[in-house]
PDB file of C-alpha atoms in Angstrom:
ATOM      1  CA  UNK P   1     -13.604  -5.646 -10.087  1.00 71.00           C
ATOM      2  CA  UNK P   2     -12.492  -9.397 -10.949  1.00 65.00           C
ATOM      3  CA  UNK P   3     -10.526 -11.702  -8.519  1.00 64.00           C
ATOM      4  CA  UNK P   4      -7.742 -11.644 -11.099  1.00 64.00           C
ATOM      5  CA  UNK P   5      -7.716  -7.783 -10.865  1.00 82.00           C
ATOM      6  CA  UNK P   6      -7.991  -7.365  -7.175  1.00 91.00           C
ATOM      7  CA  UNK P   7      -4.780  -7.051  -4.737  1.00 94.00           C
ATOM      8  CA  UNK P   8      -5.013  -7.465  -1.153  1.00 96.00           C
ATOM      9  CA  UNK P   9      -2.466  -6.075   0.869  1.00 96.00           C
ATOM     10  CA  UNK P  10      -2.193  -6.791   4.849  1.00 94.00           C
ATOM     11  CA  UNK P  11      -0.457  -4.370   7.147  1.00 95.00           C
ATOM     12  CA  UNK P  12       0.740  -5.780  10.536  1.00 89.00           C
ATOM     13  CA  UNK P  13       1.222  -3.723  13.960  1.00 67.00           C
ATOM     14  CA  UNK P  14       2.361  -4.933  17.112  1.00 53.00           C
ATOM     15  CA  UNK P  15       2.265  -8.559  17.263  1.00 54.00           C
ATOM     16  CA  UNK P  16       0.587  -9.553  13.967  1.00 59.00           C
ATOM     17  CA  UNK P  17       3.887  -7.793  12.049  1.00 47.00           C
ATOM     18  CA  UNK P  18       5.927 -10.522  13.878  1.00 53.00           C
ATOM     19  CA  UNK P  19       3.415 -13.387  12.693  1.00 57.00           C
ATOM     20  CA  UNK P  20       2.817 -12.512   9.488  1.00 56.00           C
ATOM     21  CA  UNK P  21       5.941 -14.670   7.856  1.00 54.00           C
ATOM     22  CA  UNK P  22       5.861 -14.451   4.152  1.00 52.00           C
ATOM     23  CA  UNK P  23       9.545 -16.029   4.065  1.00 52.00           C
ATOM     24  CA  UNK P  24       8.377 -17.724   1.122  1.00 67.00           C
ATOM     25  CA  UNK P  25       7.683 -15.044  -0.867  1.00 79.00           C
ATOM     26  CA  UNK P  26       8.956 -12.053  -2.673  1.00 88.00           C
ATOM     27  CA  UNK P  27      10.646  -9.229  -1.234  1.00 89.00           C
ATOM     28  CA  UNK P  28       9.747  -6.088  -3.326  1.00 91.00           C
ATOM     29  CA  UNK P  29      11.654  -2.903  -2.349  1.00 90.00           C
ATOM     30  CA  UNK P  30       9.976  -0.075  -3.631  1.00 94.00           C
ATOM     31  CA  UNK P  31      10.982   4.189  -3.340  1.00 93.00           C
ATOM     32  CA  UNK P  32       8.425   6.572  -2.943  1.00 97.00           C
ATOM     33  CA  UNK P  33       8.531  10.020  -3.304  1.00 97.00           C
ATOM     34  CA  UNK P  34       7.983  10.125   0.130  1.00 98.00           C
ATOM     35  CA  UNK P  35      11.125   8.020   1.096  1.00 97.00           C
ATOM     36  CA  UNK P  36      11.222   4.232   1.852  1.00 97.00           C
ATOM     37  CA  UNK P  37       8.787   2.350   3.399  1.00 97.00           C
ATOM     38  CA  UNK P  38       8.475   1.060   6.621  1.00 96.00           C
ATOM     39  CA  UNK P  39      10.453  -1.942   5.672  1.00 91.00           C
ATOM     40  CA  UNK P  40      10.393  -4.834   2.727  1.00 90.00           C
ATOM     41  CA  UNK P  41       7.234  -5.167   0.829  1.00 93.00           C
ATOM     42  CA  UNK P  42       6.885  -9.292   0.770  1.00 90.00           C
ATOM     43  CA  UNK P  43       4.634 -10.940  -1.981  1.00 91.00           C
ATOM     44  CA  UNK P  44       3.626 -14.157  -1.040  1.00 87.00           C
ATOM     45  CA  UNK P  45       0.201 -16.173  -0.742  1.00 82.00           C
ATOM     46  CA  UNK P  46      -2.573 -17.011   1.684  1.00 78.00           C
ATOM     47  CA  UNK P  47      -5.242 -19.292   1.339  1.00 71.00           C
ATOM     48  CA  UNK P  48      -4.580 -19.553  -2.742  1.00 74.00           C
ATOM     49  CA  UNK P  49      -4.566 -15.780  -3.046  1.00 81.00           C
ATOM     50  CA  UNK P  50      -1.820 -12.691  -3.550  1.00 85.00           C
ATOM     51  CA  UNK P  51      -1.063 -10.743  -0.713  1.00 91.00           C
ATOM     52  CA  UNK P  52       1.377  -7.957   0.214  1.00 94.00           C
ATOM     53  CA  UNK P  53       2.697  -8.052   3.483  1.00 93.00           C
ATOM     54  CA  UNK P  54       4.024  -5.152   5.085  1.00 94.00           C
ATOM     55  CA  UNK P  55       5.263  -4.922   8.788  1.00 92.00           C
ATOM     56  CA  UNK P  56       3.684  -1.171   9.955  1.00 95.00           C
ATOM     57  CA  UNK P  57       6.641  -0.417  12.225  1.00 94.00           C
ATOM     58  CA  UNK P  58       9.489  -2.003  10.625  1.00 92.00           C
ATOM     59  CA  UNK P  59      11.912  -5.172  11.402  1.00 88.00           C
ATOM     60  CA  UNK P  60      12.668  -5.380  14.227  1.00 87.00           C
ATOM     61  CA  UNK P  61       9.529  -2.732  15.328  1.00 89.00           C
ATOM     62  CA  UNK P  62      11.794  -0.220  15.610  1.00 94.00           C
ATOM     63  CA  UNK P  63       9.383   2.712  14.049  1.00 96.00           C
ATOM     64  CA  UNK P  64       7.310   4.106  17.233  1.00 97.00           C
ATOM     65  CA  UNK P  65       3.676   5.773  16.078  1.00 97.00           C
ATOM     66  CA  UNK P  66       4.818   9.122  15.411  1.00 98.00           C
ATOM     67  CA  UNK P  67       7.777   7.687  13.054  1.00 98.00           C
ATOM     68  CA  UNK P  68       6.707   5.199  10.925  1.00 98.00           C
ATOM     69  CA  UNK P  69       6.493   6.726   7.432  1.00 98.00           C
ATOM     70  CA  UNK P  70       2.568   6.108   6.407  1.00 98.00           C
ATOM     71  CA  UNK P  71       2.758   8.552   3.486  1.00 98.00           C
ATOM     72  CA  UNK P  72       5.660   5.928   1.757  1.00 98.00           C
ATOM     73  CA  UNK P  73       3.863   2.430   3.316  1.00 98.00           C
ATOM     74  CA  UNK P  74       0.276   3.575   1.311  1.00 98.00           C
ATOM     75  CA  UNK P  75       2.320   4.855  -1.662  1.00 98.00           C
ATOM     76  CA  UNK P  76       3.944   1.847  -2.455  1.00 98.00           C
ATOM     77  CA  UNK P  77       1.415  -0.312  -2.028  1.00 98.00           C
ATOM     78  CA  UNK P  78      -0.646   1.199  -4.384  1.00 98.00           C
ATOM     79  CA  UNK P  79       2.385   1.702  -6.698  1.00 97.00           C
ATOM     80  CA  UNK P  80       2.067  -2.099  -6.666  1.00 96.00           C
ATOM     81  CA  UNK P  81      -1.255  -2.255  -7.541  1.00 96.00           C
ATOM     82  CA  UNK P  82      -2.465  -3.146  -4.374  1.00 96.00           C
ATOM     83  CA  UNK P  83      -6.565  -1.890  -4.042  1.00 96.00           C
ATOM     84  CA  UNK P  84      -7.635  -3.357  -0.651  1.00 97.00           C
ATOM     85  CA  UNK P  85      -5.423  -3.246   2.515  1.00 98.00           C
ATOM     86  CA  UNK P  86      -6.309  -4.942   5.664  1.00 97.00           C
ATOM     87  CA  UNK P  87      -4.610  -3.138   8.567  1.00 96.00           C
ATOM     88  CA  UNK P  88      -4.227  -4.553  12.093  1.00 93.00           C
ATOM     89  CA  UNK P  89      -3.066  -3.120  15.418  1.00 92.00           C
ATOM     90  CA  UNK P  90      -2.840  -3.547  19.045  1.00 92.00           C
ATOM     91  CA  UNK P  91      -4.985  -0.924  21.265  1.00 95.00           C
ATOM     92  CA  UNK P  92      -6.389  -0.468  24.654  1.00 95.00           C
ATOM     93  CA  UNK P  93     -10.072  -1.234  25.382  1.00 96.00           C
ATOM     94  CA  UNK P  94     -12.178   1.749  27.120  1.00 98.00           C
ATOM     95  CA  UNK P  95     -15.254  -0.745  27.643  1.00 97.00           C
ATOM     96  CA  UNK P  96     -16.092  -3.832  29.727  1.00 96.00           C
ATOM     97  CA  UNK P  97     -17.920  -5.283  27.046  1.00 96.00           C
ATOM     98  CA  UNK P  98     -14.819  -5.404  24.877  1.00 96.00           C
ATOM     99  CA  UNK P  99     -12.316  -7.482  26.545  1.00 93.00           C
ATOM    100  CA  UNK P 100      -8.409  -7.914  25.929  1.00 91.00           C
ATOM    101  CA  UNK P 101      -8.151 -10.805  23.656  1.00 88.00           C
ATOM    102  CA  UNK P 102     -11.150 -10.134  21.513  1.00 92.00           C
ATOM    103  CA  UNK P 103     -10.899  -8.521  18.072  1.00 95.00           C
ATOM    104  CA  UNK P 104     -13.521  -5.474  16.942  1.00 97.00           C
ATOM    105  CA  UNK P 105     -13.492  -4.234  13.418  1.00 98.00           C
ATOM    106  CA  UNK P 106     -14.226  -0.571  14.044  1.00 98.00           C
ATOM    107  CA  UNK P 107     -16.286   1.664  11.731  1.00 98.00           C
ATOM    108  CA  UNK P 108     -15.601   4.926  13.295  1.00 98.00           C
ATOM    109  CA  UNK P 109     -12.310   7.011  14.076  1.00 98.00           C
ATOM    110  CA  UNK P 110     -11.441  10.257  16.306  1.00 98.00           C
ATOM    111  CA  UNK P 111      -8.048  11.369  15.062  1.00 98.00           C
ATOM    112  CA  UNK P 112      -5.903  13.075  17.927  1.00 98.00           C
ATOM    113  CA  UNK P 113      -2.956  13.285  16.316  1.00 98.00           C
ATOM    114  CA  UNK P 114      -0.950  16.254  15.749  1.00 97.00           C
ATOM    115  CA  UNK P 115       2.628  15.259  14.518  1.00 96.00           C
ATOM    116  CA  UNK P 116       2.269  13.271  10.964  1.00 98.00           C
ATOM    117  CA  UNK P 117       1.566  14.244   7.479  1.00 97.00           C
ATOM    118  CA  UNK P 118      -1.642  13.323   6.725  1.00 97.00           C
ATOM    119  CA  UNK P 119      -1.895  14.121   3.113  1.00 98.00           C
ATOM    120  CA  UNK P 120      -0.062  13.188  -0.279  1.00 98.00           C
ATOM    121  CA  UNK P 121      -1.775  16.444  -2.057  1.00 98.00           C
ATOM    122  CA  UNK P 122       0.478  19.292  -0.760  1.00 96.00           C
ATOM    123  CA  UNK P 123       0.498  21.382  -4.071  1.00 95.00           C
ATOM    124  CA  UNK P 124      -3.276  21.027  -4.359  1.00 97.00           C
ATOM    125  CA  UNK P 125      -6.661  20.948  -2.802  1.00 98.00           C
ATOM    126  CA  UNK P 126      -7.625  17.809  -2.293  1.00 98.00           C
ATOM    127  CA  UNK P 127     -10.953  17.003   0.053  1.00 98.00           C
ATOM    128  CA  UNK P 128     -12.203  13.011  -0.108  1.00 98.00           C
ATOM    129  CA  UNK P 129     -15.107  12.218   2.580  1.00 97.00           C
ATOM    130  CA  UNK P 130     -14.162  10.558   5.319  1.00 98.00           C
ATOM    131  CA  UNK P 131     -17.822   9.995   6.935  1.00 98.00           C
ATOM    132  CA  UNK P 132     -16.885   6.522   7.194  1.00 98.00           C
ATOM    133  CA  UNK P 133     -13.251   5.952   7.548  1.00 98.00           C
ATOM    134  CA  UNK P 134     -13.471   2.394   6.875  1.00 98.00           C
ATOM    135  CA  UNK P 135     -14.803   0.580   3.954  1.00 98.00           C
ATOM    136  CA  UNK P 136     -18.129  -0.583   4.410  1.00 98.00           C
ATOM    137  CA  UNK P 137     -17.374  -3.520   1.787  1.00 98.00           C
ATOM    138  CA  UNK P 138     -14.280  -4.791   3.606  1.00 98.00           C
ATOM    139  CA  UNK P 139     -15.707  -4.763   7.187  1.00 98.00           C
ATOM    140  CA  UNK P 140     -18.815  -6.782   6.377  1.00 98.00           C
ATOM    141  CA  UNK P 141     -16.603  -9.276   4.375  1.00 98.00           C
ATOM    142  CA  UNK P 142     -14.384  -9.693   7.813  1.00 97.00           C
ATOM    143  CA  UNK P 143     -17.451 -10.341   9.709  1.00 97.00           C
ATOM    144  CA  UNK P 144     -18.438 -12.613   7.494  1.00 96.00           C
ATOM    145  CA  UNK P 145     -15.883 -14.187   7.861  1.00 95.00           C
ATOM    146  CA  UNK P 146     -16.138 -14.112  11.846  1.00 95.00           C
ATOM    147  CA  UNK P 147     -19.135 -15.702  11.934  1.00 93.00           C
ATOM    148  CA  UNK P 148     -17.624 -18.806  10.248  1.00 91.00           C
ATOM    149  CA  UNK P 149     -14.859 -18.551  13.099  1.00 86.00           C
ATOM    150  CA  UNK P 150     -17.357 -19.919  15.987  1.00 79.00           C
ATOM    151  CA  UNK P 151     -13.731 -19.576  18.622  1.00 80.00           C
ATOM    152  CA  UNK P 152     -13.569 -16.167  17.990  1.00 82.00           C
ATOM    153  CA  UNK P 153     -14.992 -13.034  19.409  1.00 91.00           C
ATOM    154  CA  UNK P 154     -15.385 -10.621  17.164  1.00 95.00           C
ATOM    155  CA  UNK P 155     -17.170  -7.284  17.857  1.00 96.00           C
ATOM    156  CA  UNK P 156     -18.551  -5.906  15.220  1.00 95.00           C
ATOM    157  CA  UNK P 157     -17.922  -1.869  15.668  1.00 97.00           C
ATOM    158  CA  UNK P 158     -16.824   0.899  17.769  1.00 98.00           C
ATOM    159  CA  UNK P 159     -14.699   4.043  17.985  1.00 98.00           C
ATOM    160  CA  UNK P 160     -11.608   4.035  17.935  1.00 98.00           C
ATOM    161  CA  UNK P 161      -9.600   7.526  19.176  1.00 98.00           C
ATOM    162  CA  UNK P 162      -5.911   7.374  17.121  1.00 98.00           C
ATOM    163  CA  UNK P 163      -3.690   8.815  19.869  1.00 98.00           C
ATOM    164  CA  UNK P 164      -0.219  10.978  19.071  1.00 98.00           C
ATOM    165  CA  UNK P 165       2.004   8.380  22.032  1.00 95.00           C
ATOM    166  CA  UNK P 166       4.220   7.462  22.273  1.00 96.00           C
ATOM    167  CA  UNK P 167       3.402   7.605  25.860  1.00 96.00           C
ATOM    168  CA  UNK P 168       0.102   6.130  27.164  1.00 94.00           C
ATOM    169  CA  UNK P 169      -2.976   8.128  28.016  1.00 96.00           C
ATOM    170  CA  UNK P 170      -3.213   9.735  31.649  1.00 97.00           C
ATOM    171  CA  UNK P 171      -6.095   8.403  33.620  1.00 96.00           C
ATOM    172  CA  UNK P 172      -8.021  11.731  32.598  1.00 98.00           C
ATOM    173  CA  UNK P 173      -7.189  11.646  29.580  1.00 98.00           C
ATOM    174  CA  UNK P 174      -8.690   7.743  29.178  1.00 98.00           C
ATOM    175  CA  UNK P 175     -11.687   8.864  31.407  1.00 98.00           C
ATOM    176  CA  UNK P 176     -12.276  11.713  28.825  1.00 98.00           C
ATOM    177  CA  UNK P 177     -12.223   9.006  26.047  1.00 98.00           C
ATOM    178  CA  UNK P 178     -14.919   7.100  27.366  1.00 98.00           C
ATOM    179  CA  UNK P 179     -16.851  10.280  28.065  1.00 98.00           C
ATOM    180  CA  UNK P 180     -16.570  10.713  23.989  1.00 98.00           C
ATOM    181  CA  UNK P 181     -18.230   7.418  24.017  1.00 98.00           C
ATOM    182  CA  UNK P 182     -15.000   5.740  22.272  1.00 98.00           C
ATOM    183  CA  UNK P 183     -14.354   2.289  22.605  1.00 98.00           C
ATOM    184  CA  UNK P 184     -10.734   2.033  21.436  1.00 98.00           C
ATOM    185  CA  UNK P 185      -7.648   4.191  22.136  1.00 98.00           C
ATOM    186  CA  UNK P 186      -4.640   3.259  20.017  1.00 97.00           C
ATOM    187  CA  UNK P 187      -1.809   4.931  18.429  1.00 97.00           C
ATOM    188  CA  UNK P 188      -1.675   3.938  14.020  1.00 97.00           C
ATOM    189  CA  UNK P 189      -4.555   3.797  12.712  1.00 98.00           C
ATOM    190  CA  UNK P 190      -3.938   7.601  11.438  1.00 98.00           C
ATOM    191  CA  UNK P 191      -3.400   9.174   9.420  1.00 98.00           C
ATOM    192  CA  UNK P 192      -3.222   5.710   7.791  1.00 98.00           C
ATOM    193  CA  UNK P 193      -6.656   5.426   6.811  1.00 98.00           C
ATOM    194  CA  UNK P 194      -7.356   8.627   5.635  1.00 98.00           C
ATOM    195  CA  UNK P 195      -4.017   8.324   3.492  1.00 98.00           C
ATOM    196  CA  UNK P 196      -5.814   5.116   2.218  1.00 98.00           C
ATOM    197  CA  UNK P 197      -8.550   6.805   1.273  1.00 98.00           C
ATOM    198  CA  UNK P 198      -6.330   9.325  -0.868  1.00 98.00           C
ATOM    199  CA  UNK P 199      -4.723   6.788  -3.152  1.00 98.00           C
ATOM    200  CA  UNK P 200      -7.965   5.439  -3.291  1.00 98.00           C
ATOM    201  CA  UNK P 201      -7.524   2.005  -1.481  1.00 98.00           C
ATOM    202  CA  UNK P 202     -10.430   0.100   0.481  1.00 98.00           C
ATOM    203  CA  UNK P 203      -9.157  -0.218   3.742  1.00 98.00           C
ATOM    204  CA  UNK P 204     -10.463  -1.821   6.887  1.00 98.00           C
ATOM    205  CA  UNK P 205      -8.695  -2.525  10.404  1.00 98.00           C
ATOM    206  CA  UNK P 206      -8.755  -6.002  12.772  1.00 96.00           C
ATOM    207  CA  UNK P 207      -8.288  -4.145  16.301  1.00 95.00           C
ATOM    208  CA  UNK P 208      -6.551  -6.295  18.933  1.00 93.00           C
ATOM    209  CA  UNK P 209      -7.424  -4.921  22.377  1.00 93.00           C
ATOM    210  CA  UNK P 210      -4.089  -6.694  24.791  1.00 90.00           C
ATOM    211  CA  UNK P 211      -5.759  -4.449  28.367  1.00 91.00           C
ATOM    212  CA  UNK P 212      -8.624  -2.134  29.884  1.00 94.00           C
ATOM    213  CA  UNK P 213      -5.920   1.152  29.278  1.00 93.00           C
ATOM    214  CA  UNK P 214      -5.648   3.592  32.592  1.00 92.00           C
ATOM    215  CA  UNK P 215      -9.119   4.097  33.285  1.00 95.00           C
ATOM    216  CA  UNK P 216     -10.020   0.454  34.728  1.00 91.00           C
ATOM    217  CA  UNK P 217      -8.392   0.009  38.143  1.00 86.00           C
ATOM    218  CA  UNK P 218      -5.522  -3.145  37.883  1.00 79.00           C
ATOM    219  CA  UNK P 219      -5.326  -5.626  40.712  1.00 74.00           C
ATOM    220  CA  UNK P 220      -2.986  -3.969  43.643  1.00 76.00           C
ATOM    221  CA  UNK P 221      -1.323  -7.367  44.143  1.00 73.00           C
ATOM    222  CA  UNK P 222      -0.775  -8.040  40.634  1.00 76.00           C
ATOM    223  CA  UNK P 223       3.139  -7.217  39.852  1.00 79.00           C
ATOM    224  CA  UNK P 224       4.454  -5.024  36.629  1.00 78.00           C
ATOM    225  CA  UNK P 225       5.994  -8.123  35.486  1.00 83.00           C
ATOM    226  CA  UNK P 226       2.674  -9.629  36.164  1.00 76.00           C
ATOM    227  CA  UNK P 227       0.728  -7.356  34.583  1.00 76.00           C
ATOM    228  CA  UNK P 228       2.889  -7.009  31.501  1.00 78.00           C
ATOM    229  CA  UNK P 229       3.252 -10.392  30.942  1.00 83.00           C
ATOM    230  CA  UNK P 230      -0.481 -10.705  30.699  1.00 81.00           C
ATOM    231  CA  UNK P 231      -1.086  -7.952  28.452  1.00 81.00           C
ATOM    232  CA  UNK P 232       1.804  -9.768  26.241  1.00 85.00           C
ATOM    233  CA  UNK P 233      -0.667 -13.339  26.621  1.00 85.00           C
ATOM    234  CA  UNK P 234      -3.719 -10.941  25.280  1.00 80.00           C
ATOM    235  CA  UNK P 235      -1.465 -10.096  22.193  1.00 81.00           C
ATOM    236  CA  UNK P 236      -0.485 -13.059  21.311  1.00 84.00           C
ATOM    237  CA  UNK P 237      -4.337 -14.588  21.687  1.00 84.00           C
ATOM    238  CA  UNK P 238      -5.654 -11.407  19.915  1.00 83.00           C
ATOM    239  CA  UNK P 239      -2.886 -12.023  17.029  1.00 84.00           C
ATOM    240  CA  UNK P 240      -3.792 -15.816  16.718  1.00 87.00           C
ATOM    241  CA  UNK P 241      -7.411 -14.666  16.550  1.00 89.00           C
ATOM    242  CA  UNK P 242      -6.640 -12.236  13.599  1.00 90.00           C
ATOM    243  CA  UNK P 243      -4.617 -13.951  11.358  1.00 88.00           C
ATOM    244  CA  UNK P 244      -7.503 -16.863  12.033  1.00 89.00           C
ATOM    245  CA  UNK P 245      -9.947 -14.048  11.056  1.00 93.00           C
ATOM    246  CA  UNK P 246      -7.943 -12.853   8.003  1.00 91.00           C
ATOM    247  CA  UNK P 247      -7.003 -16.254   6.277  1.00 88.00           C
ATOM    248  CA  UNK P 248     -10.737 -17.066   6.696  1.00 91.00           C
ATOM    249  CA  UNK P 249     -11.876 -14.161   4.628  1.00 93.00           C
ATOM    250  CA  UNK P 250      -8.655 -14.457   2.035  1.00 91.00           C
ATOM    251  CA  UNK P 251     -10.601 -17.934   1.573  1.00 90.00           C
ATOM    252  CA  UNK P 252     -13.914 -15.819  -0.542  1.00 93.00           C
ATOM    253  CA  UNK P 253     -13.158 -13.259  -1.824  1.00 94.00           C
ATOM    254  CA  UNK P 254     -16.964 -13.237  -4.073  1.00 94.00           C
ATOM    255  CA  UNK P 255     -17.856 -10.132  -2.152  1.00 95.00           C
ATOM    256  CA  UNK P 256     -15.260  -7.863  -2.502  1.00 95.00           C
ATOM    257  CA  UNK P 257     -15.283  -8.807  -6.331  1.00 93.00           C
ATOM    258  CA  UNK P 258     -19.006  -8.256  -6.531  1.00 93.00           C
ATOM    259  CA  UNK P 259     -19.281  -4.875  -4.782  1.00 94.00           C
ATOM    260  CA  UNK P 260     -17.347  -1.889  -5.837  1.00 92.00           C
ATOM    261  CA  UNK P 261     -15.886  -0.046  -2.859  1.00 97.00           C
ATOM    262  CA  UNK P 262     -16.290   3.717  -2.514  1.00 96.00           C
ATOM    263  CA  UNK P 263     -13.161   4.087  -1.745  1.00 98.00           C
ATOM    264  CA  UNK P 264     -11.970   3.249  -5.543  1.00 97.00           C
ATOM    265  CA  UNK P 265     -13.477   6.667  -6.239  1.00 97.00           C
ATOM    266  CA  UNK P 266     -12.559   8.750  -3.431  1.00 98.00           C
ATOM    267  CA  UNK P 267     -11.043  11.553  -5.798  1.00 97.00           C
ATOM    268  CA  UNK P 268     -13.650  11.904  -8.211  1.00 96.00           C
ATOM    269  CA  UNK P 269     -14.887  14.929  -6.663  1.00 95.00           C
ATOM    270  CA  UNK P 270     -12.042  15.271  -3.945  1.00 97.00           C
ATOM    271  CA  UNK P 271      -9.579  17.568  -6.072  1.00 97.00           C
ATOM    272  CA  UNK P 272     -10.932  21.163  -5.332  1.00 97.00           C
ATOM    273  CA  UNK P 273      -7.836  22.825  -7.433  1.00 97.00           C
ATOM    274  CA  UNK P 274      -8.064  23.662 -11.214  1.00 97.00           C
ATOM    275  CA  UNK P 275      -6.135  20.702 -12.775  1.00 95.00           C
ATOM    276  CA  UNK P 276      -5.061  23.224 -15.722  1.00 95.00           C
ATOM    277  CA  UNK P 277      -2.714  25.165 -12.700  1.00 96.00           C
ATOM    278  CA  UNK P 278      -2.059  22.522 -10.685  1.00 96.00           C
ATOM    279  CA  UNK P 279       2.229  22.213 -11.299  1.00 95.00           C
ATOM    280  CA  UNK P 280       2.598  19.619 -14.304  1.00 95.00           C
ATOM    281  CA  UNK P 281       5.627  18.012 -12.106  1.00 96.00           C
ATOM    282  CA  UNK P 282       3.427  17.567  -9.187  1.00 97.00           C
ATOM    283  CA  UNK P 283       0.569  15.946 -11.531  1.00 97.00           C
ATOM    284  CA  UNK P 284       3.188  13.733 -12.778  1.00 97.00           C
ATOM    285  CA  UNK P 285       4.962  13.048  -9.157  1.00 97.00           C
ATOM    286  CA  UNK P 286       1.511  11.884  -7.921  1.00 98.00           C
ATOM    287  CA  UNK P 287       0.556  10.120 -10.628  1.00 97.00           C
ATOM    288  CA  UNK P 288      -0.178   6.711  -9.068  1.00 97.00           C
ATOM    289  CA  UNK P 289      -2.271   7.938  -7.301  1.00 98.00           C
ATOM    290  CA  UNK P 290      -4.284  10.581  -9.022  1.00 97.00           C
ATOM    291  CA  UNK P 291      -3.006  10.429 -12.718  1.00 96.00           C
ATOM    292  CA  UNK P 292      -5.844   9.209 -13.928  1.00 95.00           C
ATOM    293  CA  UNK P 293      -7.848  12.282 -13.097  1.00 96.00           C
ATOM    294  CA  UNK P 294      -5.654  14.206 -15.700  1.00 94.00           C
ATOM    295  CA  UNK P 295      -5.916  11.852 -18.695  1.00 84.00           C
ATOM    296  CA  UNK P 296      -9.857  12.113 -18.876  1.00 74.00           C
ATOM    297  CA  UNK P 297      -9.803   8.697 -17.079  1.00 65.00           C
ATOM    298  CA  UNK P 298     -11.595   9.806 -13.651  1.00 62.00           C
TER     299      UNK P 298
END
């Protein structure tokens, strides 16, 4: 894949969606047939190169986890020929060694979410692999990138566990995390990923931990308004931090044009059905995202 061919596509949660701007660009407004997006679609540029921005809970962040429509947000992105997303959000830390304000670029997942569709293939069989949730390609290129950021921390993996929410996790319930030997807890990052994988999109995530979640003990003395105004502080650092990261690595793009990512072929083998019964309408409703699979393409 060429530089000229490649479209990168950044998707903002808490905090970052407020920074990312774009007022300068285009505002594309596109319908799925999965309903609207979580909000405008704005083309614009960073660092000399295309990118989609798209604000994961809306203007405004009015979308809560469970709402915000991820079948529509990874539809039209790769209606507009987007084929890498970078995806950021704020979570809770369940280690000491990962400390609000840092970023990590997670390679693993443990969806616990029950409420979302997760799939775009509901008149078919469709299976991709999901071993590794993120692309491999993407997340070395981001720490890459980190390692010419000498300010910022950057971990370089860990678990993440993709909570339902909206509320926050009991103390047993983060205890029971850890014991899983997670790193993360969070609330977006699925089924967002796996729906990536499905329209075949590379897709990596910037995690911005803001606290220690319920399992770390918080300072008796320290007030709510204390405590909330320092877990606001981490955001903001953590959001500074990752659009630092992400501009950095919109600067070379050389790797992500050199090496093919597995993700662009995540259906090759993933439709189980017999394309000759699967319902023509539904072949040609999906057909941005698997249409190629029926024209001898695939």
């Amino acid at each position: 894949m060429s530089e000229t061919t490649m479209k990168l596509a950044v998707i903002g949660g808490s905090g970052l969606g407020d920074a990312l701007g774009g007022e300068k660009g285009e505002v594309r407004e596109v319908e799925t047939p999965f309903g609207s997006p979580s909000g405008p679609i704005v083309e614009t540029e960073w660092s000399g190169t295309p990118v989609y921005l798209l604000q994961r809970h809306g203007p405004g962040h009015l979308l809560n986890p469970s709402q915000v429509p991820y079948r529509a947000n990874i539809y039209a992105l790769k209606s507009l020929g987007v084929t890498h997303v970078v995806a950021s959000g704020a979570v809770g830390s369940l280690r000491e060694s990962v400390r609000p304000g840092d970023l990590m670029i997670p390679d693993q997942v443990i969806d616990k979410t029950t409420k979302r569709a997760n799939t775009f293939y509901d008149a078919a069989a469709v299976h991709v692999e999901l071993a590794e949730p993120f692309c491999p390609v993407m997340r070395r290129w981001l720490l890459e990138a980190s390692e010419r950021l000498a300010s910022t921390r950057v971990v370089g993996s860990g678990t993440y566990v993709c909570m339902e929410g909206p509320a926050f996790s009991t103390r047993a319930e983060s205890e029971l995390h850890r014991s899983w030997g997670a790193d993360l807890i969070g609330m977006t990052v699925m089924p967002e990923a796996k729906l990536a994988r499905e329209a075949e999109l590379a897709y990596a995530l910037v995690a911005l931990p803001t606290d220690f979640d319920c399992w770390r003990p918080v300072d008796p003395d320290q007030s709510r308004q204390d405590l909330l105004a320092e877990i606001i502080g981490n955001l903001q650092k953590a959001t500074a931090a990752s659009l630092a990261l992400i501009r950095e690595a919109l600067s070379d793009l050389e790797l992500l044009a050199a090496e093919p990512s597995p993700a662009h072929r995540a259906l090759a083998l993933g439709i189980w059905s017999d394309k000759a019964k699967i319902p023509p309408e539904e072949v040609e409703r999906l057909g941005v995202l698997w249409g190629r699979y029926f024209k001898g393409e695939g």
